[in-house]
Coordinates of C-alpha atoms and ligand atoms in Angstrom, one line a residue:
X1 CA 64.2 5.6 41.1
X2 CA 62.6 7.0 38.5
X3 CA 59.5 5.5 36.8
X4 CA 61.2 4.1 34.0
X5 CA 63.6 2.2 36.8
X6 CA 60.1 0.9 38.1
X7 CA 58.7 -0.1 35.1
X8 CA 62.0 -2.2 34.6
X9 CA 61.7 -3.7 37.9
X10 CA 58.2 -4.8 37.6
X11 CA 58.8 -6.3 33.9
X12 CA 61.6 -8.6 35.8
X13 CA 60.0 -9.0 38.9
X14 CA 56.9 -10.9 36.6
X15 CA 59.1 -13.5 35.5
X16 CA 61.5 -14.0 38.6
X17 CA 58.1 -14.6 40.5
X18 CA 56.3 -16.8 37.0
X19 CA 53.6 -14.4 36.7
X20 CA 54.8 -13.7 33.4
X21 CA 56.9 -14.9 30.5
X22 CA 58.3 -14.4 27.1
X23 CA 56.4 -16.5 24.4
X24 CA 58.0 -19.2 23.4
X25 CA 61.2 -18.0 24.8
X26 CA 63.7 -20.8 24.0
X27 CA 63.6 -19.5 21.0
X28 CA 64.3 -15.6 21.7
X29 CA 60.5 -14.7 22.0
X30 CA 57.8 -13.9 19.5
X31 CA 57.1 -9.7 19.4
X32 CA 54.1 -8.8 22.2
X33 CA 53.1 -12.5 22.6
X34 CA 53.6 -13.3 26.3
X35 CA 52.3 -16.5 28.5
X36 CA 50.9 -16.2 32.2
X37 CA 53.0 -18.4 34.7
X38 CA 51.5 -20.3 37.6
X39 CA 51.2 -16.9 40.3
X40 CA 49.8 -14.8 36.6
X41 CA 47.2 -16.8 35.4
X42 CA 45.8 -17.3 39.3
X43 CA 46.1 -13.5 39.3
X44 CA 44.3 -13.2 35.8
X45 CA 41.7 -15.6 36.9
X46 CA 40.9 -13.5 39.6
X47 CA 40.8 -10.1 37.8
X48 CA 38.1 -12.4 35.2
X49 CA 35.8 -13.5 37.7
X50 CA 35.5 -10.1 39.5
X51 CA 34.8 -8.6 36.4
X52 CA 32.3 -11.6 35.3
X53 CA 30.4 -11.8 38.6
X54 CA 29.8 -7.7 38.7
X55 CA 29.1 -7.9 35.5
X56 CA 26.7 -10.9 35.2
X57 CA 25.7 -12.3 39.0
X58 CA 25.3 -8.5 40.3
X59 CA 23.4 -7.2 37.2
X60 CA 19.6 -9.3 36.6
X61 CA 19.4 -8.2 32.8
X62 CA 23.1 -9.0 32.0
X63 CA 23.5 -12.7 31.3
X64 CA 27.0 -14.1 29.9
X65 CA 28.3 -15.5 26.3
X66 CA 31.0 -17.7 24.6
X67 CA 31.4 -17.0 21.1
X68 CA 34.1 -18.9 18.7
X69 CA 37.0 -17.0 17.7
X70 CA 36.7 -17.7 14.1
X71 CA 33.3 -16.0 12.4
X72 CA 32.1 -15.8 8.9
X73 CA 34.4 -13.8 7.2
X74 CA 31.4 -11.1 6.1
X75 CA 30.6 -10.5 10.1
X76 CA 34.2 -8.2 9.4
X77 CA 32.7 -6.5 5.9
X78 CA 29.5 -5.8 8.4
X79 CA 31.6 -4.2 11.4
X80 CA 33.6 -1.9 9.0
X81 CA 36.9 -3.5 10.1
X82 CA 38.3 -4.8 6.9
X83 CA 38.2 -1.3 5.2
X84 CA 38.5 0.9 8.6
X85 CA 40.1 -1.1 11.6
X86 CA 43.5 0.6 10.2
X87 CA 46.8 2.4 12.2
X88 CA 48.4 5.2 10.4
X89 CA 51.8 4.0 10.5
X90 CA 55.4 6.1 10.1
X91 CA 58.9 4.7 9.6
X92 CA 62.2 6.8 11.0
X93 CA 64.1 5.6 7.8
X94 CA 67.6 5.6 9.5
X95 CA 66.6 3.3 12.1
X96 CA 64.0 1.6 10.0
X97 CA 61.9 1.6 13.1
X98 CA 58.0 1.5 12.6
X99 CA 55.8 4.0 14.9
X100 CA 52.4 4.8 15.1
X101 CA 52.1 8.3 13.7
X102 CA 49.0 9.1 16.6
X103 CA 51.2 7.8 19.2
X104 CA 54.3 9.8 18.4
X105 CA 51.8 12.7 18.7
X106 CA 50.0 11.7 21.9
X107 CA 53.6 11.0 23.8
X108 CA 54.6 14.5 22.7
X109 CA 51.6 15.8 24.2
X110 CA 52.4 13.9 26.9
X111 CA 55.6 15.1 27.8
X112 CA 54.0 19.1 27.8
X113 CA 51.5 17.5 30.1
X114 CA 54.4 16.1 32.6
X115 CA 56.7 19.6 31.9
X116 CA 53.1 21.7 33.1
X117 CA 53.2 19.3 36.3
X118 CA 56.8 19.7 37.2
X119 CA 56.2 23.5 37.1
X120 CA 53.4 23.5 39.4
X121 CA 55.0 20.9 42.0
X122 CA 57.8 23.2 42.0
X123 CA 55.6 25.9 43.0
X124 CA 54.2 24.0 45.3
X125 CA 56.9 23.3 47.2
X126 CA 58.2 27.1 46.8
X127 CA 55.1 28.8 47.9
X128 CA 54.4 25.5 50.6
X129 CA 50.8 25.9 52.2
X130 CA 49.7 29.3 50.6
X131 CA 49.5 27.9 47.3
X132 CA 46.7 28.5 45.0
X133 CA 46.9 25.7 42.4
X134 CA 44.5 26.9 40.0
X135 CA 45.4 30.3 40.2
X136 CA 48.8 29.3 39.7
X137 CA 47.7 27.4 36.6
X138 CA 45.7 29.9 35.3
X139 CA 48.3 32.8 35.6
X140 CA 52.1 31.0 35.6
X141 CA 53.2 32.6 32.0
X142 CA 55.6 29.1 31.8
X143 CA 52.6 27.0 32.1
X144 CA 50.2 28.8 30.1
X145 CA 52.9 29.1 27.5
X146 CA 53.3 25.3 27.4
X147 CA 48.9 25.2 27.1
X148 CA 49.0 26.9 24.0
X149 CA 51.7 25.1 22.6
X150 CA 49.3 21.6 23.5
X151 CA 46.4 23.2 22.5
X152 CA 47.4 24.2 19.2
X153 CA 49.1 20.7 18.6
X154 CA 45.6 18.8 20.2
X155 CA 43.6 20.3 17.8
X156 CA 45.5 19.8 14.6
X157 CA 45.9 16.6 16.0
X158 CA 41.9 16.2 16.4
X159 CA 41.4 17.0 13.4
X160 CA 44.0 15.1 11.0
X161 CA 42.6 11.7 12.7
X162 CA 39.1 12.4 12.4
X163 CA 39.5 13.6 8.2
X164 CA 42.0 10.7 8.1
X165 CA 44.6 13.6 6.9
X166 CA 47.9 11.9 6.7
X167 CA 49.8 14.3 5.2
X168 CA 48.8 16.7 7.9
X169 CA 49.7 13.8 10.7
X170 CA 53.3 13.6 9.3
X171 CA 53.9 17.6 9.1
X172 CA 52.9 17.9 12.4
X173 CA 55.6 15.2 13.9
X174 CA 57.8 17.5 12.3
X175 CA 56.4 20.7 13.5
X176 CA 56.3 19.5 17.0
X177 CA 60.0 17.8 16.1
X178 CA 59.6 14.7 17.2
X179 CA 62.8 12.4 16.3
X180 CA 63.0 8.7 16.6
X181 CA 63.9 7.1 19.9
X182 CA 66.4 4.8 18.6
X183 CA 68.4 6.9 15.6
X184 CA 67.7 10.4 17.2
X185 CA 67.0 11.7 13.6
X186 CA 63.7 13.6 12.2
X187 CA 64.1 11.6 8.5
X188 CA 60.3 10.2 8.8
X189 CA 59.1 8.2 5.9
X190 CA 54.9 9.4 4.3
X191 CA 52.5 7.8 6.7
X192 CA 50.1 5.5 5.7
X193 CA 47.3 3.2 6.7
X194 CA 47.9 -0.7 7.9
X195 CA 45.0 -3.0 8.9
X196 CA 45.6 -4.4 12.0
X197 CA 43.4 -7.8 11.4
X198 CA 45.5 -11.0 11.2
X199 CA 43.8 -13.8 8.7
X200 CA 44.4 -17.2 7.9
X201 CA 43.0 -19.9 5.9
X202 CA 40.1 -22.2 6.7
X203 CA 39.3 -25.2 4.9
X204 CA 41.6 -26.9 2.1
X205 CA 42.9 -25.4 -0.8
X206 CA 41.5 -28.0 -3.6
X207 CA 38.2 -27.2 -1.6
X208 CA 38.5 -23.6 -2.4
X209 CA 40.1 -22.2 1.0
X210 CA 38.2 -19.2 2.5
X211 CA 40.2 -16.3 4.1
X212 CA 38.6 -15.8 7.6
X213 CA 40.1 -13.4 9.6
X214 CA 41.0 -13.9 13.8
X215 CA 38.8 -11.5 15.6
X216 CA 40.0 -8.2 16.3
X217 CA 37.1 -7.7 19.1
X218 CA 35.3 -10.4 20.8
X219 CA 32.1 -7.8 20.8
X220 CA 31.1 -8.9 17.2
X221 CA 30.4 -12.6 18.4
X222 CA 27.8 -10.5 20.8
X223 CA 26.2 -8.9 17.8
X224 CA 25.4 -11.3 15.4
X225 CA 24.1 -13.8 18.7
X226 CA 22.0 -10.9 19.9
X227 CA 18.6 -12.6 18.8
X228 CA 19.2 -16.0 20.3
X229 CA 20.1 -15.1 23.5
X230 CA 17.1 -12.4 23.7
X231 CA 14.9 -14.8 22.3
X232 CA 16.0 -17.8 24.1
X233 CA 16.5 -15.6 27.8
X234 CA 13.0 -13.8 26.8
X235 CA 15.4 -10.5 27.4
X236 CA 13.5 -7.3 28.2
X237 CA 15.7 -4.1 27.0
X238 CA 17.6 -2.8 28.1
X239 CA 19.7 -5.7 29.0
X240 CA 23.2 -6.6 28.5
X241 CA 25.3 -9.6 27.2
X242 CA 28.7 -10.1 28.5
X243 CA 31.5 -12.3 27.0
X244 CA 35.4 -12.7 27.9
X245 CA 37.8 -13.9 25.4
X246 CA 41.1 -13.5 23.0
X247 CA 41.1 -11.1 21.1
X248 CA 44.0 -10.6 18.1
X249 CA 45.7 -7.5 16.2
X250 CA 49.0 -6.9 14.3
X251 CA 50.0 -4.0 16.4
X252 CA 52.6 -2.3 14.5
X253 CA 54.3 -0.8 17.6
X254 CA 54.6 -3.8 20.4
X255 CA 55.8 -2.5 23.5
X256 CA 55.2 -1.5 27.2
X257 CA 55.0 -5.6 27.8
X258 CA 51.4 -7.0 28.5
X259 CA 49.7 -3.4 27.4
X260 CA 50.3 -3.9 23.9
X261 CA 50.0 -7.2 22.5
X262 CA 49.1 -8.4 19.2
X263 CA 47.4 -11.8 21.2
X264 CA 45.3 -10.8 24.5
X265 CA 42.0 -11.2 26.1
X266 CA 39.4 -8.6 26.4
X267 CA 36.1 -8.4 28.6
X268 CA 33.5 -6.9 27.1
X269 CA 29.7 -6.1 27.7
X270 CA 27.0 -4.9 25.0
X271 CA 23.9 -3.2 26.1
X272 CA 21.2 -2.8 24.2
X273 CA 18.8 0.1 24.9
X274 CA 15.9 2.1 23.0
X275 CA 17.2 4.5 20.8
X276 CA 17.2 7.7 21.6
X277 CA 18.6 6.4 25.7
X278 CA 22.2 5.8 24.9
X279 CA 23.4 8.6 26.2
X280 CA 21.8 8.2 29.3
X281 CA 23.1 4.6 29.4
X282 CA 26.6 5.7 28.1
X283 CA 27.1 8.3 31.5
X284 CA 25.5 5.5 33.4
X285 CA 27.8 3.1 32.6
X286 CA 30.7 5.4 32.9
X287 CA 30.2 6.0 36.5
X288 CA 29.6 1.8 37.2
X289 CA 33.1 1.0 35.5
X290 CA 34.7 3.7 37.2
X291 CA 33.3 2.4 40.2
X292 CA 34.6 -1.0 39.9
X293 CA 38.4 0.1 39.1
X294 CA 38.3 2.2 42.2
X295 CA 36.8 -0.5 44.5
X296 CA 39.9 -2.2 44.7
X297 CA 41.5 1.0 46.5
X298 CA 44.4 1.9 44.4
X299 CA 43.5 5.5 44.9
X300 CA 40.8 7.6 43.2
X301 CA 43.3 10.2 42.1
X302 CA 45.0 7.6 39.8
X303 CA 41.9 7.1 37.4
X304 CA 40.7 9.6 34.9
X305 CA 38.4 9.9 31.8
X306 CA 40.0 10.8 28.4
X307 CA 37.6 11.5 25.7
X308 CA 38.2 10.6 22.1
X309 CA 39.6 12.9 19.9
X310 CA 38.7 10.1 17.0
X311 CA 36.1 8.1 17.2
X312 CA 35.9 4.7 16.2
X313 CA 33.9 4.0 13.1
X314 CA 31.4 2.7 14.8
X315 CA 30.6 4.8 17.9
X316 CA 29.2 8.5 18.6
X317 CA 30.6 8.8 22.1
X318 CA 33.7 7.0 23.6
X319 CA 35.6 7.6 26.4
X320 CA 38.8 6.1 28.1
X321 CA 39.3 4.8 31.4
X322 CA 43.0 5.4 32.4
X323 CA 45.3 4.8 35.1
X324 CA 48.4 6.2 36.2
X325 CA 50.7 3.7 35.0
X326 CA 54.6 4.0 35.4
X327 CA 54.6 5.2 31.9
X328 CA 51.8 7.9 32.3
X329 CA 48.2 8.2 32.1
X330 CA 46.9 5.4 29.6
X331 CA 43.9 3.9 28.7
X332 CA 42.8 0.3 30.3
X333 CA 39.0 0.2 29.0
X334 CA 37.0 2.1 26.8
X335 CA 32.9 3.1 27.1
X336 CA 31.3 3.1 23.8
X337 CA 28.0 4.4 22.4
X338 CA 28.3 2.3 19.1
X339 CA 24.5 3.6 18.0
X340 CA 22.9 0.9 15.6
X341 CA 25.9 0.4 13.4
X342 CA 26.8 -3.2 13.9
X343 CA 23.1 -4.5 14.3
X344 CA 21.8 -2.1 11.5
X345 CA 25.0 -3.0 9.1
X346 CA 24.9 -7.1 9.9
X347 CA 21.2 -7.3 9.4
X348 CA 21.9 -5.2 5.7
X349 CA 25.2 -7.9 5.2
X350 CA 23.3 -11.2 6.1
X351 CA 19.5 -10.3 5.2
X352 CA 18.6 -11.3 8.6
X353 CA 16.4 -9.3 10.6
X354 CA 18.0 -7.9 13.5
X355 CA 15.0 -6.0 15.0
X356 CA 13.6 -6.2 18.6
X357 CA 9.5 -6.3 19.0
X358 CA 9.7 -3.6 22.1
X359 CA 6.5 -4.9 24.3
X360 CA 6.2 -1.6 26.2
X361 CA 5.8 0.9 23.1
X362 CA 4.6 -1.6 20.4
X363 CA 7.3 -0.8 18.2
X364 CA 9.9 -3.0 16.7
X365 CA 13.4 -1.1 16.2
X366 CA 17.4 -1.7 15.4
X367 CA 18.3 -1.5 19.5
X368 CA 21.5 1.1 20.0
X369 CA 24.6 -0.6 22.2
X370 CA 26.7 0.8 24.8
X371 CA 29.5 -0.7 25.0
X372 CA 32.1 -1.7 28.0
X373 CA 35.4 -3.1 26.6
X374 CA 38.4 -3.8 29.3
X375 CA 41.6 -5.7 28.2
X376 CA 42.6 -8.6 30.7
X377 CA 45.7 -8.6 30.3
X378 CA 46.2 -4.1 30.9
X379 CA 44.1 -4.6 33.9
X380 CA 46.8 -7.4 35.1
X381 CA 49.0 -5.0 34.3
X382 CA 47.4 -2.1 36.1
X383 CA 47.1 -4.3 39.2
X384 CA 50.2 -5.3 39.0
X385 CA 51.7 -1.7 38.4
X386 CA 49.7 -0.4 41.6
X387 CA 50.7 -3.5 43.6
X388 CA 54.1 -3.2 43.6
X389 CA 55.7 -2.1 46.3
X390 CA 59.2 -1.4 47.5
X391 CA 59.6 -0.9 51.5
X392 CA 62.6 -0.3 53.8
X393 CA 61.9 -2.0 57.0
X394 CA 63.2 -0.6 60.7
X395 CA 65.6 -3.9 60.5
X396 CA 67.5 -1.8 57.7
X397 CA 66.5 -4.4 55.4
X398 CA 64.1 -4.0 52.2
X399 CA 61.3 -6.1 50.9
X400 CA 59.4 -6.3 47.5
X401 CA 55.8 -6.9 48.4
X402 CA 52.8 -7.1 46.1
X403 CA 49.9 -5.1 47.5
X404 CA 47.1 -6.9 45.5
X405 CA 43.4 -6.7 47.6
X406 CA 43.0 -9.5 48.7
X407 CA 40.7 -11.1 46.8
X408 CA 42.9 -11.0 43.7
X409 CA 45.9 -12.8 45.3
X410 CA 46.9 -15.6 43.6
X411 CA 47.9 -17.7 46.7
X412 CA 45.6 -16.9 49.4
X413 CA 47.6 -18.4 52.1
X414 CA 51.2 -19.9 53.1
X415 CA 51.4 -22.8 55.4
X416 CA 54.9 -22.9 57.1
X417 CA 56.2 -25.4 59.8
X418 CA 59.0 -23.8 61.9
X419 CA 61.4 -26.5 61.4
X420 CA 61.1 -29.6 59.1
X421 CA 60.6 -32.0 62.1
X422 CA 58.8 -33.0 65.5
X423 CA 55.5 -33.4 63.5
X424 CA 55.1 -29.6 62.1
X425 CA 55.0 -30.5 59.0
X426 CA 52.5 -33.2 59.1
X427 CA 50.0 -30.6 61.5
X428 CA 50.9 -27.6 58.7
X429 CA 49.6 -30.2 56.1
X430 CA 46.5 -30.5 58.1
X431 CA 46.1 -27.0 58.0
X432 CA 46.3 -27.5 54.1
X433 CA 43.7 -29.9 54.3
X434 CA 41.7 -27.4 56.1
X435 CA 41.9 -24.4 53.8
X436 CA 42.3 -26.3 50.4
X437 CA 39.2 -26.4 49.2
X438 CA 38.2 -23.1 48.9
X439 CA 41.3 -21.1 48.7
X440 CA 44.0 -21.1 46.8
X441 CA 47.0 -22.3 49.6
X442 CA 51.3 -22.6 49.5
X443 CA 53.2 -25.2 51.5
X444 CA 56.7 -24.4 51.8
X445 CA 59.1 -25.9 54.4
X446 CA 62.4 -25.3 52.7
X447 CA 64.5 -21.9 54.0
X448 CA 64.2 -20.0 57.3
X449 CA 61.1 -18.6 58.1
X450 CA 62.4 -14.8 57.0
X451 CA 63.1 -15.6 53.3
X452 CA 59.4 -17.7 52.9
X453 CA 57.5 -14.3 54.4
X454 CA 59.7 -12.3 51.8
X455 CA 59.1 -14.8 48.7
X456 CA 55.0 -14.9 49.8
X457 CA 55.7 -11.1 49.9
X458 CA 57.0 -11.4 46.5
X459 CA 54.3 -12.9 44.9
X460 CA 51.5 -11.2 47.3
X461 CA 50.2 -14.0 49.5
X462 CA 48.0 -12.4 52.3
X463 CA 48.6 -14.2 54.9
X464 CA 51.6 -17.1 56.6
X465 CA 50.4 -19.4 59.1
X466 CA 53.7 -20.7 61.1
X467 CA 52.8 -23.9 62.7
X468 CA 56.0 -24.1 66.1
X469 CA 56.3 -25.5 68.8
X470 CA 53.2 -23.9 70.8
X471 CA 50.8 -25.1 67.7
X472 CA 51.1 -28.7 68.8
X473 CA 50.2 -28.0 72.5
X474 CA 47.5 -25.8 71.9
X475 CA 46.0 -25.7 67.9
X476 CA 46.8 -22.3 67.7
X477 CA 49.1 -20.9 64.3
X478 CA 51.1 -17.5 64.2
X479 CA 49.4 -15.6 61.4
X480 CA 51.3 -12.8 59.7
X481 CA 49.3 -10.3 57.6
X482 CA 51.4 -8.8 54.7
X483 CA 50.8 -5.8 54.7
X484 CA 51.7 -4.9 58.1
X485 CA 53.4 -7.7 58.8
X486 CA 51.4 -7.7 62.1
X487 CA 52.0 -11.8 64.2
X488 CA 49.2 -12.5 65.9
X489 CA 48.5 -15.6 67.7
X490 CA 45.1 -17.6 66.1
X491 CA 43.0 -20.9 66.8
X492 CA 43.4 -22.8 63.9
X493 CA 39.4 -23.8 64.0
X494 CA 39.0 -19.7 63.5
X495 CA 41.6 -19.8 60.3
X496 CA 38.8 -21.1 57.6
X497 CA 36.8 -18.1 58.4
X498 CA 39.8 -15.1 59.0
X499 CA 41.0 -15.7 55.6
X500 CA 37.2 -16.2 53.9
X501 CA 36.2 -12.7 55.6
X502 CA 39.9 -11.2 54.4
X503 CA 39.6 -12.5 50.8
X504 CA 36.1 -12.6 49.8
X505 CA 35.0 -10.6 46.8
X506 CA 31.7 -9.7 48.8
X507 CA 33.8 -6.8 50.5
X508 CA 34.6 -5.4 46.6
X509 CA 31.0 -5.8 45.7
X510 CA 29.4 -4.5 48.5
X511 CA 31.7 -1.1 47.7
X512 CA 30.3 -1.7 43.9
X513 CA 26.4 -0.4 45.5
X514 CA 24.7 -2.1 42.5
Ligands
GAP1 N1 35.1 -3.6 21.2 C1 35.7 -2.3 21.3 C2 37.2 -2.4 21.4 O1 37.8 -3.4 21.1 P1 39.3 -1.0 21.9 O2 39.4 0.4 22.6 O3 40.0 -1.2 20.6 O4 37.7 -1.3 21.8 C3 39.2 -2.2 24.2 O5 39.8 -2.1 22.9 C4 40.2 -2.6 25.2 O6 40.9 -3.7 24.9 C5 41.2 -1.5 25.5 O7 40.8 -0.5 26.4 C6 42.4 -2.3 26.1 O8 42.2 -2.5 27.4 C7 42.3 -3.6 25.3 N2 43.2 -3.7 24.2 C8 43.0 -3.2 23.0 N3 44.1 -3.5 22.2 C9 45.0 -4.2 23.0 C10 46.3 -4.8 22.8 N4 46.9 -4.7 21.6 N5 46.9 -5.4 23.8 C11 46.3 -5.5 25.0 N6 45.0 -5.0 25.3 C12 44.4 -4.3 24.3

């Protein structure tokens, strides 16, 4: 199968299993707008409030925020995002498809990436266990050949972002002769900026309506609340301020489902240090986000940083985390060092003073932020993607199971009577009772016990308790783990605490060290 096949399979397997759905889809859909069914927004949930506790129960000087969606339309003058949050954009004028100019670039680069790997797995298995990889990589005339080629593209690439050089970004698509997906052809329209902010009105027209403008990042409601919650916390810096919430752009090229959306959620964290530490702060934090993706054990060798070759208008460092999805290496959060730019440029905007009295020099300064900034719905997406799992069983039969840790499970448990009769039911709904309150638990009597264990398999349940015939003479359950698919024989008094020591998030943060 190859990963395009999987990525398929996962897109369907979302909405077979109502993790995820089409926007309004009675009416054919809206373009990268989705909505999270009952198993996705448990799963989301989850994913929020292991981010939210690491962020704001494990760390003392990080306390949380919830900031409207809707600011004073000057907050976007301030952050530089009506005249810079822009996408160079580039139409194929046979299909009269619309691309991101960058994008075409980075998949192109992309592909010489996956051609150099190919080379050196074939290698691999030619030479077997003798192989030198890097002396292979470093003297293969194929793969150095295909270097050079990337090289040369990378830095003309580099370079036409960060001069904002659109002439240059067009000739190189047609250097590196890159045609459109859909017509085939190289007949590419100029390129030009597009501003990704959506706005709207506020307030009635005969009042005189204002244009605000639905936040693009939910890090500028941080900003411009950065006094009241130091002054009203008594913050010491360095401390950070946390916030989860939607987030909105006009993407011009919607695709790869949940990881490009023009409505989604993000989960950001500012810190704010003394200047002249952010770079300290900014490798710190690098290594305490990585951390946290690799905790949940989807293997290290799947996460990597990718430095920017642009950076935002706003930072002086930034780099990517980004997991192996089915499509490639992509990004899923970014680590900023954003300086003093918003601070110093909404203090200038408003008149307001945005300056921190720092008790242990005596000097009052414009703090610098580093910046964590994770999108809900590609983490989903990343879980998701690392989760799935197709397995041929010794039976000859196949299952589809969802290896989420357990703590991020949307249905902790399944509850099953055998057989709809003889009182298993009403003893499995006592085992309900039991469990209800603190974990998230599935009743299900209808079909033989095989096809409930796959459909919990399907949506990633941990662990069935079967309630038969020995349940009612003893008080003990069959309990099948998922992942093994292990039976094993349990007291149903020592159920409450199994499943609490399985799907606690104290395991994940313990691995977290902070
Ligand atoms: N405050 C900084 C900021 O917004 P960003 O790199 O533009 O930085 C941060 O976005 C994260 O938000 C990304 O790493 C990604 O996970 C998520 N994100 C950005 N645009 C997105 C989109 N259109 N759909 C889904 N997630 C998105």
């Amino acid at each position: 199968m190859t990963q395009e096949e999987l990525f398929k399979k996962l897109v369907a397997h979302c909405k077979e299993y109502g993790f995820v759905f089409p926007s309004s889809e009675i009416y054919d859909g809206l373009g990268a707008v989705y909505d999270y069914g009952q198993n996705g927004v448990e799963l989301k949930n989850n994913i929020k409030r292991y981010w939210w506790d690491s962020m704001v129960k494990l760390h003392e000087n990080i306390v949380g925020l919830d900031a409207s969606i809707f600011m004073h339309p000057k907050t976007w003058e301030a952050s530089g995002h009506v005249s810079a949050f822009n996408d160079p954009l580039i139409d194929n004028k046979d299909s009269k498809k619309r691309y991101r100019a960058d994008v075409l670039i980075e998949d192109w680069m992309a592909k010489i990436d996956e051609k150099i790997e190919k080379e050196v797995a074939k290698a691999r298995k030619r030479f077997g266990e003798s192989f030198d990889e890097e002396k292979f990589r470093a003297t293969s005339p194929r793969v150095q050949e295909e270097l050079a080629k990337r090289e040369a593209v990378h830095t003309r690439f580099a370079k036409a972002m960060n001069d904002n050089d659109f002439v240059e970004l067009r000739q190189i698509i047609l250097d590196c002769e890159i045609a459109c997906p859909i017509s085939g052809t190289r007949n590419w329209t100029e390129v030009r900026q597009f501003n990704l902010m959506f706005s709207t009105q506020m307030g009635s027209t005969a009042d005189g309506a204002n244009t605000i403008y639905l936040r693009p990042e939910t890090a500028q409601g941080i900003f411009v609340n950065f006094l009241n919650v130091q002054k009203t916390g008594r913050m010491k810096i360095p401390f950070g301020i946390a916030q989860i919430g939607k987030a909105f752009r006009n993407e011009i090229v919607a695709r790869q489902f949940v990881f490009r959306m023009r409505e989604f959620e993000q989960m950001e964290m500012q810190f704010f240090v003394r200047p002249g530490t952010e770079m300290q702060w900014w490798n710190e934090w690098k290594n305490t986000r990585m951390a946290w993706h690799r905790a949940l054990g989807f293997g290290d060798e799947n996460y990597q940083f990718h430095d920017h070759d642009k950076l935002a208008h706003y930072a002086n460092a930034a780099t990517d985390i980004e997991y192996k999805f089915p499509f490639g290496f992509k990004e899923v959060e970014g680590i900023h060092s954003r300086t003093d730019f918003d601070l110093s440029n909404h203090q200038k905007f408003s008149g307001k003073k945005m300056t921190y009295f720092d008790p242990e020099t005596g000097e009052s300064y414009v703090p610098y932020v580093v910046e964590t900034s994770i999108g809900v719905d590609r983490m989903f997406l990343q879980v998701m993607s690392a989760a799935y799992t197709e397995e041929k069983l010794e039976s000859g039969d196949s299952r589809i199971v969802l290896k989420f840790p357990a703590a991020l499970a949307p249905v902790k448990v399944a509850v099953l009577p055998l057989v709809k009769k003889d009182g298993m039911p009403e003893k499995a709904q006592e085992i309900v009772n039991l469990l209800k309150y603190d974990f998230n638990v599935a009743y299900e009597e209808k079909d033989s016990v095989g096809k409930r264990y796959r459909r919990q398999d399907a949506i990633g349940t941990p662990f069935c308790v079967t309630v038969d015939g020995q349940t009612l003479e003893d008080n003990t359950v069959t309990v099948r783990h998922r992942d093994t698919m292990e039976q094993v024989r349990v007291s149903i008094d020592k159920l409450h605490a199994m499943v609490e020591e399985e799907c606690s998030y104290r395991k994940l943060y313990k691995k977290l060290n902070l």
